[in-house]
Amino acid sequence: MPQPPAPPATPFRAGFVVLVGKPNVGKSTLLNAYLGQKVAIVSPRPQTTRTVIRGALTLPTAQVIFLDTPGIHRPVHRLGAVMVEQAGRAVADADVVVWVVDLTTPPDEADRAVAGLLREQAGERPVLLALNKADAVDDAEAAGRPYGDLLRGPGRPLQCAAVVRLSATARSAAGRQALLEAILHCLPESPPYYPDDFLTDQPLRAIAAELVREQAMRCTHDEIPHALTVVVDEFKERSAEMTYIAATVYVERESHKAILLGRDGRMMKQIGRAARREIEALVGTRVYLELWVKVRKNWRQDPQALHWLGFEVER
Ligand code: GDP
Ligand code: MG
C-alpha cells in the first residue's frame, strides 16, 4: 500500500531579536520574563543595563535569542557613549527589532532618538513595537500615547511588523505571548544557534557582579547614581554546598564610599545579605560573599579604567 505523504514538518526557526528602547521602559524585565530567570538586572533607575546581554529561549520549533541592550540616551560620559554604541551594533546584528516603549508616559525626545537610531541601523529588519507597562494605564490614557506615529515618521517609515500592548510584570502572560508569537512569525528558517539548554552568554560571575550592583543601587536609593560598578575578584566552588565569592564595588568618590559603607559598615552588610540571597538562588549552593569598596576616581570617563573594568572600548 502506498503511504500517504507525510504532512510537511514545521520548519525550525531561529534568530536574534534585539530589545531596544530608551532607559527604564522594561527591556530587561521582559527578557527575564521570557527566560523565566533573572539574567539581566532590573531597577527603577534608568541606565541599569550596561552591556548587551544574550539570552536564549528554546521552544520545540524555534529558538529566539534575545539581545538586551543598554537604553538609548544622549551620552554624557564615555561609558554612556559605549553603551549607546553597543545598542546600535546589536540592532545591526539582529534579525528582528523589538522596540519597547513605556505606555505610562507620552512619547518624548528620547523615544524620538530611538526612532532615529532605528532609521539609521534597522534597514529592512521588521520592527515590533511593544507598548509595555499596559498594566499601569487605562484604555483612555493609552489612547493618548501616539507611539505608533513614531514608526511612520518623520523620515523613512520603519518596517512595522506589529504593535503589541503588553506588560512585562503582569501575572497574565497574554500580552507577552502575543509579542512572542509576532516575533516567531518574523524569524527566519534556520537551525538553532545554541544547544537547547543554553540560557545566556553571561558567565555566572558576571551575573553575580550584576546582582551585587543591583542591591547596591537598591539599598542606597538615589544617593549613588551610576557611579558604581562591581568586579568579582574570586569565584570558587568550595564544595558542592558552598561557593566563595569576593567582589569589589568601585565608586568614583570618597563620599560615595562613605554612603555605601554606612555607619559601622551597616549599609554594606545589608547589601551583602540581599545580594547573597539572590546569588544563592542563582548558583544553587550556599554563598559566602565578601565585599570590598574602593574609590577609582572618574572611572566612567577613563578609557583605561573602563577597559580594565570589563567594558569594550577603543583605547
Ligand atoms: P530597562 O532599562 O528598559 O531594562 O528597564 P527595566 O527592565 O530595568 O525596568 C525599569 C522599571 O520598570 C523597573 O522598576 C521595572 O520593575 C518596571 N517595569 C518593567 N516592566 C513593567 C511593566 O510591564 N509594568 C510595570 N508596572 N512596571 C514595569
Ligand atoms: Mg535594562
Short mmCIF file of C-alpha atoms and ligand atoms in Angstrom, two decimals:
data_model
loop_
_atom_site.label_atom_id
_atom_site.label_comp_id
_atom_site.label_asym_id
_atom_site.label_seq_id
_atom_site.Cartn_x
_atom_site.Cartn_y
_atom_site.Cartn_z
CA MET A 1 0.00 0.00 0.00
CA PRO A 2 1.47 3.41 -0.87
CA GLN A 3 1.93 5.56 2.20
CA PRO A 4 0.07 8.87 2.23
CA PRO A 5 2.58 11.72 2.03
CA ALA A 6 3.77 12.84 5.44
CA PRO A 7 2.46 16.27 6.43
CA PRO A 8 5.21 18.86 5.90
CA ALA A 9 7.26 19.21 9.08
CA THR A 10 7.07 22.67 10.67
CA PRO A 11 10.35 24.31 9.70
CA PHE A 12 12.61 25.26 12.61
CA ARG A 13 13.07 28.99 13.03
CA ALA A 14 15.88 30.75 14.83
CA GLY A 15 17.28 34.22 15.06
CA PHE A 16 18.44 37.21 17.02
CA VAL A 17 15.89 39.59 18.46
CA VAL A 18 17.19 42.88 19.80
CA LEU A 19 15.33 44.67 22.59
CA VAL A 20 15.82 48.41 22.20
CA GLY A 21 14.27 51.48 23.70
CA LYS A 22 15.06 54.36 25.95
CA PRO A 23 16.19 53.57 29.50
CA ASN A 24 13.72 52.24 32.05
CA VAL A 25 10.95 51.05 29.74
CA GLY A 26 11.22 47.41 30.86
CA LYS A 27 13.57 45.72 28.36
CA SER A 28 15.45 43.69 30.96
CA THR A 29 12.26 42.81 32.82
CA LEU A 30 10.83 41.47 29.59
CA LEU A 31 13.94 39.40 28.86
CA ASN A 32 13.85 37.87 32.36
CA ALA A 33 10.13 37.14 31.96
CA TYR A 34 10.72 35.23 28.73
CA LEU A 35 13.66 33.29 30.13
CA GLY A 36 11.94 32.60 33.45
CA GLN A 37 15.15 33.52 35.23
CA LYS A 38 16.94 36.68 36.14
CA VAL A 39 19.83 37.09 33.73
CA ALA A 40 19.65 40.87 33.47
CA ILE A 41 19.29 43.10 36.49
CA VAL A 42 16.39 45.47 36.74
CA SER A 43 15.98 48.71 38.61
CA PRO A 44 13.60 51.63 38.76
CA ARG A 45 16.53 53.86 37.83
CA PRO A 46 17.47 54.34 34.18
CA GLN A 47 20.67 53.00 32.64
CA THR A 48 20.92 49.88 34.71
CA THR A 49 21.88 47.55 31.87
CA ARG A 50 25.39 48.36 30.68
CA THR A 51 26.34 45.70 28.19
CA VAL A 52 24.46 43.67 25.61
CA ILE A 53 23.16 40.52 27.25
CA ARG A 54 22.25 37.46 25.23
CA GLY A 55 19.51 35.16 26.45
CA ALA A 56 18.05 32.24 24.50
CA LEU A 57 14.53 30.90 24.65
CA THR A 58 14.38 27.47 23.01
CA LEU A 59 10.95 26.16 22.03
CA PRO A 60 10.07 22.92 20.20
CA THR A 61 10.13 24.62 16.79
CA ALA A 62 12.09 27.80 17.34
CA GLN A 63 14.99 29.42 19.14
CA VAL A 64 14.71 33.10 19.99
CA ILE A 65 17.98 34.71 21.02
CA PHE A 66 17.23 37.99 22.74
CA LEU A 67 19.81 40.77 22.84
CA ASP A 68 19.02 43.05 25.78
CA THR A 69 20.69 46.41 25.24
CA PRO A 70 21.57 49.39 27.39
CA GLY A 71 18.93 52.08 26.94
CA ILE A 72 19.48 54.53 24.13
CA HIS A 73 20.07 58.01 25.53
CA ARG A 74 22.17 61.06 24.92
CA PRO A 75 25.51 60.11 26.45
CA VAL A 76 27.14 62.50 28.89
CA HIS A 77 30.22 60.42 29.67
CA ARG A 78 32.42 57.88 27.96
CA LEU A 79 30.60 54.92 29.48
CA GLY A 80 27.30 56.31 28.17
CA ALA A 81 28.75 56.59 24.65
CA VAL A 82 29.99 52.99 24.83
CA MET A 83 26.52 51.86 25.90
CA VAL A 84 24.75 53.61 23.02
CA GLU A 85 27.30 52.29 20.50
CA GLN A 86 26.66 48.77 21.74
CA ALA A 87 22.92 49.15 21.29
CA GLY A 88 23.43 50.34 17.70
CA ARG A 89 25.69 47.41 16.91
CA ALA A 90 23.20 44.93 18.39
CA VAL A 91 20.49 46.31 16.06
CA ALA A 92 22.77 45.74 13.10
CA ASP A 93 23.35 42.14 14.27
CA ALA A 94 19.69 41.26 14.76
CA ASP A 95 17.05 39.62 12.58
CA VAL A 96 14.13 41.30 14.33
CA VAL A 97 13.87 44.51 16.34
CA VAL A 98 11.58 44.80 19.36
CA TRP A 99 11.22 48.44 20.25
CA VAL A 100 9.98 48.72 23.81
CA VAL A 101 8.19 51.89 24.96
CA ASP A 102 6.58 52.85 28.25
CA LEU A 103 2.83 53.44 27.91
CA THR A 104 2.64 55.23 31.25
CA THR A 105 4.32 58.31 29.76
CA PRO A 106 3.80 60.06 26.41
CA PRO A 107 6.47 59.75 23.70
CA ASP A 108 9.31 62.18 24.26
CA GLU A 109 12.64 63.29 22.85
CA ALA A 110 14.34 60.08 24.00
CA ASP A 111 11.80 57.93 22.12
CA ARG A 112 12.37 60.04 19.02
CA ALA A 113 16.11 59.46 19.41
CA VAL A 114 15.46 55.70 19.42
CA ALA A 115 13.35 56.07 16.26
CA GLY A 116 16.26 57.98 14.72
CA LEU A 117 18.75 55.25 15.61
CA LEU A 118 16.44 52.59 14.15
CA ARG A 119 16.09 54.59 10.93
CA GLU A 120 19.88 54.53 10.65
CA GLN A 121 20.53 50.96 11.78
CA ALA A 122 17.44 48.80 11.29
CA GLY A 123 17.48 48.66 7.46
CA GLU A 124 14.78 46.27 6.25
CA ARG A 125 14.51 44.42 9.56
CA PRO A 126 10.98 44.03 10.88
CA VAL A 127 10.27 46.28 13.85
CA LEU A 128 7.77 45.21 16.50
CA LEU A 129 6.52 47.99 18.72
CA ALA A 130 5.99 46.72 22.27
CA LEU A 131 3.75 49.06 24.27
CA ASN A 132 4.88 47.99 27.73
CA LYS A 133 3.52 48.67 31.24
CA ALA A 134 -0.04 48.33 29.92
CA ASP A 135 -0.95 47.11 33.42
CA ALA A 136 -0.36 50.61 34.75
CA VAL A 137 -2.56 52.63 32.34
CA ASP A 138 -6.21 52.55 31.40
CA ASP A 139 -7.50 52.50 27.82
CA ALA A 140 -8.20 56.23 27.70
CA GLU A 141 -4.65 57.03 28.82
CA ALA A 142 -3.14 54.54 26.40
CA ALA A 143 -5.14 56.05 23.55
CA GLY A 144 -3.42 59.37 24.20
CA ARG A 145 0.06 57.95 23.68
CA PRO A 146 0.72 58.16 19.94
CA TYR A 147 3.74 55.84 19.87
CA GLY A 148 2.66 54.33 16.55
CA ASP A 149 3.27 57.72 14.90
CA LEU A 150 6.98 57.35 15.62
CA LEU A 151 7.09 54.35 13.29
CA ARG A 152 5.71 56.37 10.41
CA GLY A 153 7.89 59.46 10.55
CA PRO A 154 9.45 61.92 10.31
CA GLY A 155 11.88 60.34 7.89
CA ARG A 156 11.75 56.93 6.31
CA PRO A 157 8.93 54.81 7.82
CA LEU A 158 10.11 51.78 9.79
CA GLN A 159 9.12 48.27 8.70
CA CYS A 160 6.41 47.86 11.30
CA ALA A 161 5.56 44.17 11.70
CA ALA A 162 3.15 44.54 14.63
CA VAL A 163 2.14 46.75 17.54
CA VAL A 164 1.51 44.80 20.75
CA ARG A 165 0.28 46.06 24.11
CA LEU A 166 1.68 44.07 26.99
CA SER A 167 3.02 44.05 30.49
CA ALA A 168 6.39 42.55 31.36
CA THR A 169 5.37 42.25 35.01
CA ALA A 170 1.69 41.22 34.89
CA ARG A 171 0.77 37.82 36.20
CA SER A 172 -1.14 37.13 32.98
CA ALA A 173 1.20 36.19 30.16
CA ALA A 174 -1.29 37.02 27.39
CA GLY A 175 0.47 40.17 26.16
CA ARG A 176 3.93 38.59 26.35
CA GLN A 177 2.61 35.57 24.45
CA ALA A 178 1.16 37.83 21.73
CA LEU A 179 4.52 39.58 21.35
CA LEU A 180 6.33 36.25 21.26
CA GLU A 181 4.04 35.00 18.51
CA ALA A 182 4.68 38.14 16.49
CA ILE A 183 8.43 37.57 16.97
CA LEU A 184 8.20 33.92 15.87
CA HIS A 185 6.33 35.00 12.79
CA CYS A 186 9.26 37.24 11.77
CA LEU A 187 12.08 34.78 12.48
CA PRO A 188 13.88 33.23 9.52
CA GLU A 189 14.01 29.49 8.98
CA SER A 190 17.27 28.32 10.49
CA PRO A 191 18.67 25.56 12.63
CA PRO A 192 19.22 26.57 16.27
CA TYR A 193 22.34 28.57 17.05
CA TYR A 194 22.80 27.17 20.55
CA PRO A 195 22.19 23.84 22.28
CA ASP A 196 18.71 23.73 23.77
CA ASP A 197 19.93 24.06 27.37
CA PHE A 198 21.83 27.29 26.63
CA LEU A 199 20.32 30.16 28.58
CA THR A 200 22.71 33.10 28.48
CA ASP A 201 26.19 34.18 27.45
CA GLN A 202 26.64 35.84 30.82
CA PRO A 203 29.06 33.84 32.90
CA LEU A 204 27.84 33.19 36.44
CA ARG A 205 30.43 35.52 37.87
CA ALA A 206 29.21 38.37 35.64
CA ILE A 207 25.62 37.81 36.78
CA ALA A 208 26.83 37.65 40.39
CA ALA A 209 28.61 41.01 39.93
CA GLU A 210 25.43 42.46 38.48
CA LEU A 211 23.35 41.16 41.38
CA VAL A 212 25.67 42.92 43.81
CA ARG A 213 25.37 46.11 41.76
CA GLU A 214 21.58 45.79 41.73
CA GLN A 215 21.42 45.54 45.52
CA ALA A 216 23.93 48.36 45.98
CA MET A 217 21.76 50.59 43.79
CA ARG A 218 18.59 49.47 45.54
CA CYS A 219 19.87 49.88 49.09
CA THR A 220 21.41 53.32 48.52
CA HIS A 221 18.31 54.66 46.70
CA ASP A 222 19.24 57.67 44.61
CA GLU A 223 22.32 58.64 46.52
CA ILE A 224 24.88 56.97 44.28
CA PRO A 225 23.54 57.22 40.79
CA HIS A 226 25.51 55.28 38.21
CA ALA A 227 28.98 55.87 39.50
CA LEU A 228 29.06 52.33 40.74
CA THR A 229 30.47 49.19 39.22
CA VAL A 230 31.26 45.77 40.58
CA VAL A 231 34.06 43.35 39.79
CA VAL A 232 34.07 39.77 41.07
CA ASP A 233 37.66 39.10 42.11
CA GLU A 234 37.19 35.49 43.13
CA PHE A 235 34.50 32.91 42.46
CA LYS A 236 35.26 29.48 43.88
CA GLU A 237 33.10 26.45 44.41
CA ARG A 238 34.49 25.42 47.76
CA SER A 239 32.28 22.32 47.87
CA ALA A 240 29.03 21.01 46.42
CA GLU A 241 27.20 23.14 49.00
CA MET A 242 29.30 26.27 49.26
CA THR A 243 30.53 28.93 46.84
CA TYR A 244 33.00 31.60 47.91
CA ILE A 245 32.77 34.96 46.17
CA ALA A 246 34.87 38.06 46.74
CA ALA A 247 33.78 41.20 44.95
CA THR A 248 34.81 44.85 44.88
CA VAL A 249 32.39 47.70 44.45
CA TYR A 250 34.08 50.63 42.69
CA VAL A 251 32.81 54.14 43.20
CA GLU A 252 34.08 57.49 41.93
CA ARG A 253 34.28 59.45 45.16
CA GLU A 254 35.16 59.10 48.82
CA SER A 255 31.72 60.49 49.67
CA HIS A 256 30.11 57.61 47.74
CA LYS A 257 32.28 55.14 49.57
CA ALA A 258 31.06 56.56 52.88
CA ILE A 259 27.42 56.21 51.79
CA LEU A 260 27.98 52.62 50.66
CA LEU A 261 29.65 51.61 53.87
CA GLY A 262 27.09 53.29 56.06
CA ARG A 263 27.51 53.72 59.78
CA ASP A 264 29.70 50.90 61.13
CA GLY A 265 29.54 49.26 57.71
CA ARG A 266 25.85 48.57 58.17
CA MET A 267 24.80 49.54 54.66
CA MET A 268 27.40 47.23 53.17
CA LYS A 269 26.19 44.39 55.35
CA GLN A 270 22.63 44.95 54.18
CA ILE A 271 23.77 44.99 50.52
CA GLY A 272 25.81 41.84 51.10
CA ARG A 273 22.93 39.98 52.71
CA ALA A 274 20.47 40.88 49.95
CA ALA A 275 22.94 40.08 47.18
CA ARG A 276 23.93 36.81 48.81
CA ARG A 277 20.32 35.62 48.79
CA GLU A 278 19.97 36.46 45.09
CA ILE A 279 23.26 34.75 44.23
CA GLU A 280 22.34 31.66 46.23
CA ALA A 281 19.18 31.35 44.13
CA LEU A 282 21.33 31.68 41.02
CA VAL A 283 24.09 29.19 41.81
CA GLY A 284 22.05 26.75 43.91
CA THR A 285 24.54 26.50 46.77
CA ARG A 286 25.12 28.48 49.93
CA VAL A 287 27.27 31.51 49.22
CA TYR A 288 29.96 33.18 51.30
CA LEU A 289 30.13 36.69 49.91
CA GLU A 290 32.94 39.05 50.79
CA LEU A 291 32.53 42.65 49.62
CA TRP A 292 35.05 45.49 49.39
CA VAL A 293 34.57 49.11 48.41
CA LYS A 294 37.23 51.05 46.54
CA VAL A 295 37.42 54.51 45.04
CA ARG A 296 38.58 54.80 41.44
CA LYS A 297 38.25 58.46 40.51
CA ASN A 298 36.24 59.25 37.37
CA TRP A 299 36.24 55.68 36.11
CA ARG A 300 33.35 56.42 33.79
CA GLN A 301 35.47 58.95 31.84
CA ASP A 302 38.67 56.94 31.80
CA PRO A 303 39.08 54.56 28.84
CA GLN A 304 41.78 52.62 30.64
CA ALA A 305 39.61 52.11 33.69
CA LEU A 306 36.62 51.17 31.51
CA HIS A 307 38.71 48.54 29.76
CA TRP A 308 40.06 47.21 32.99
CA LEU A 309 36.56 47.06 34.47
CA GLY A 310 35.45 44.86 31.59
CA PHE A 311 33.83 47.27 29.12
CA GLU A 312 34.73 47.04 25.45
CA VAL A 313 36.29 50.36 24.48
CA GLU A 314 38.76 51.54 21.91
CA ARG A 315 41.68 52.99 23.78
P1 GDP B 1 15.16 48.75 31.11
O1 GDP B 1 16.04 49.91 31.50
O2 GDP B 1 14.38 49.09 29.86
O3 GDP B 1 15.87 47.45 31.02
O4 GDP B 1 14.05 48.65 32.26
P2 GDP B 1 13.98 47.63 33.49
O5 GDP B 1 13.64 46.26 32.99
O6 GDP B 1 15.20 47.78 34.33
O7 GDP B 1 12.68 48.17 34.24
C1 GDP B 1 12.59 49.50 34.70
C2 GDP B 1 11.50 49.61 35.75
O8 GDP B 1 10.20 49.42 35.16
C3 GDP B 1 11.61 48.55 36.85
O9 GDP B 1 11.29 49.17 38.07
C4 GDP B 1 10.58 47.52 36.45
O10 GDP B 1 10.08 46.80 37.56
C5 GDP B 1 9.48 48.38 35.83
N1 GDP B 1 8.67 47.64 34.83
C6 GDP B 1 9.13 46.92 33.78
N2 GDP B 1 8.11 46.38 33.07
C7 GDP B 1 6.97 46.79 33.67
C8 GDP B 1 5.56 46.57 33.39
O11 GDP B 1 5.16 45.91 32.45
N3 GDP B 1 4.68 47.17 34.24
C9 GDP B 1 5.07 47.94 35.29
N4 GDP B 1 4.11 48.46 36.05
N5 GDP B 1 6.38 48.15 35.58
C10 GDP B 1 7.32 47.60 34.79
MG MG B 2 17.88 47.04 31.26
#
